[in-house]
C-alpha cells in the first residue's frame, strides 16, 4: 500500500510558510519533491520561500501493510500566514 501527501500553493495565495509531517516509523519514504527546503528526520519539515509564488510538496510512502490506529496516525502541522494548524489524516 502507498500513502501519498501533496500540497500546492499556486501563486502564493495561501501564504504557506512550512509543513511538518510525522509518519509512522514503519512507513518508508520512497519519493519526495518540493519547491521548498526539505529537512530529513521524523518529523519531516519543509520550509517554503516567502519569495517563491508556486510552492509545492509531494511525499510518497510505502506503508509495508501497516496502518496505525486513529490516535497513532500520521501527524501533520502546517503554518499558514504565521499561524500553525494541525491536520488529521486518517
Coordinates of C-alpha atoms in Angstrom, one line a residue:
X1 CA 0.0 0.0 0.0
X2 CA 1.2 3.6 -0.7
X3 CA 0.4 6.8 1.2
X4 CA 0.6 10.0 -0.8
X5 CA 0.6 13.5 0.5
X6 CA 0.6 16.6 -1.8
X7 CA 0.4 20.3 -1.2
X8 CA 0.1 23.1 -3.8
X9 CA 0.1 26.8 -3.1
X10 CA -0.1 28.3 -6.6
X11 CA 0.5 32.0 -6.8
X12 CA 1.2 32.0 -3.1
X13 CA -2.5 32.6 -2.4
X14 CA -2.4 30.5 0.8
X15 CA 0.7 32.1 2.3
X16 CA 2.1 28.7 3.5
X17 CA 5.3 29.1 5.5
X18 CA 6.2 25.5 6.3
X19 CA 4.7 22.0 6.7
X20 CA 5.7 19.2 9.1
X21 CA 4.8 15.6 8.6
X22 CA 5.4 12.8 11.0
X23 CA 4.7 9.3 9.5
X24 CA 4.6 6.1 11.5
X25 CA 8.1 4.6 11.9
X26 CA 7.0 1.5 9.9
X27 CA 6.5 3.6 6.7
X28 CA 9.3 4.0 4.2
X29 CA 9.7 7.3 2.3
X30 CA 10.2 6.3 -1.4
X31 CA 9.8 9.7 -3.2
X32 CA 10.0 13.3 -2.2
X33 CA 10.0 16.5 -4.2
X34 CA 9.3 20.1 -3.2
X35 CA 9.9 23.7 -4.2
X36 CA 11.0 24.3 -0.6
X37 CA 13.8 23.0 1.6
X38 CA 13.2 19.5 2.9
X39 CA 14.7 18.7 6.3
X40 CA 15.2 15.0 6.9
X41 CA 14.1 13.5 10.2
X42 CA 10.9 12.4 11.9
X43 CA 9.0 14.7 11.5
X44 CA 10.0 15.7 8.0
X45 CA 9.8 19.5 7.8
X46 CA 9.6 21.6 4.6
X47 CA 10.2 25.3 4.7
X48 CA 8.8 27.3 1.8
X49 CA 10.3 30.5 0.4
X50 CA 8.3 33.7 1.0
X51 CA 9.5 35.0 -2.4
X52 CA 8.5 32.0 -4.5
X53 CA 5.0 32.1 -5.8
X54 CA 4.3 28.5 -6.7
X55 CA 5.1 26.3 -3.7
X56 CA 4.5 22.5 -3.8
X57 CA 5.3 19.4 -1.9
X58 CA 5.0 15.7 -2.8
X59 CA 5.8 12.9 -0.3
X60 CA 5.1 9.2 -1.1
X61 CA 5.5 6.4 1.5
X62 CA 5.4 2.7 1.2
X63 CA 3.3 1.6 4.2
X64 CA 4.5 -2.0 4.2
X65 CA 0.9 -3.0 5.1
X66 CA 1.0 -1.0 8.4
X67 CA -2.0 1.3 9.1
X68 CA -1.9 2.9 12.5
X69 CA -4.8 3.4 14.9
X70 CA -6.5 6.8 14.7
X71 CA -4.7 8.1 17.8
X72 CA -1.3 7.0 16.5
X73 CA -1.8 8.1 12.9
X74 CA 0.4 10.4 10.8
X75 CA 0.7 13.9 12.2
X76 CA 0.7 17.0 10.1
X77 CA 1.2 20.6 11.0
X78 CA 1.1 23.5 8.6
X79 CA 1.9 27.2 9.1
X80 CA -0.3 29.5 7.1
X81 CA 0.3 33.2 7.4
X82 CA 2.2 32.7 10.7
X83 CA -0.5 30.5 12.3
X84 CA 0.1 26.8 12.9
X85 CA -2.7 24.3 12.3
X86 CA -2.7 20.6 13.0
X87 CA -4.4 18.2 10.5
X88 CA -5.9 14.8 11.0
X89 CA -5.2 12.4 8.1
X90 CA -6.9 9.1 8.9

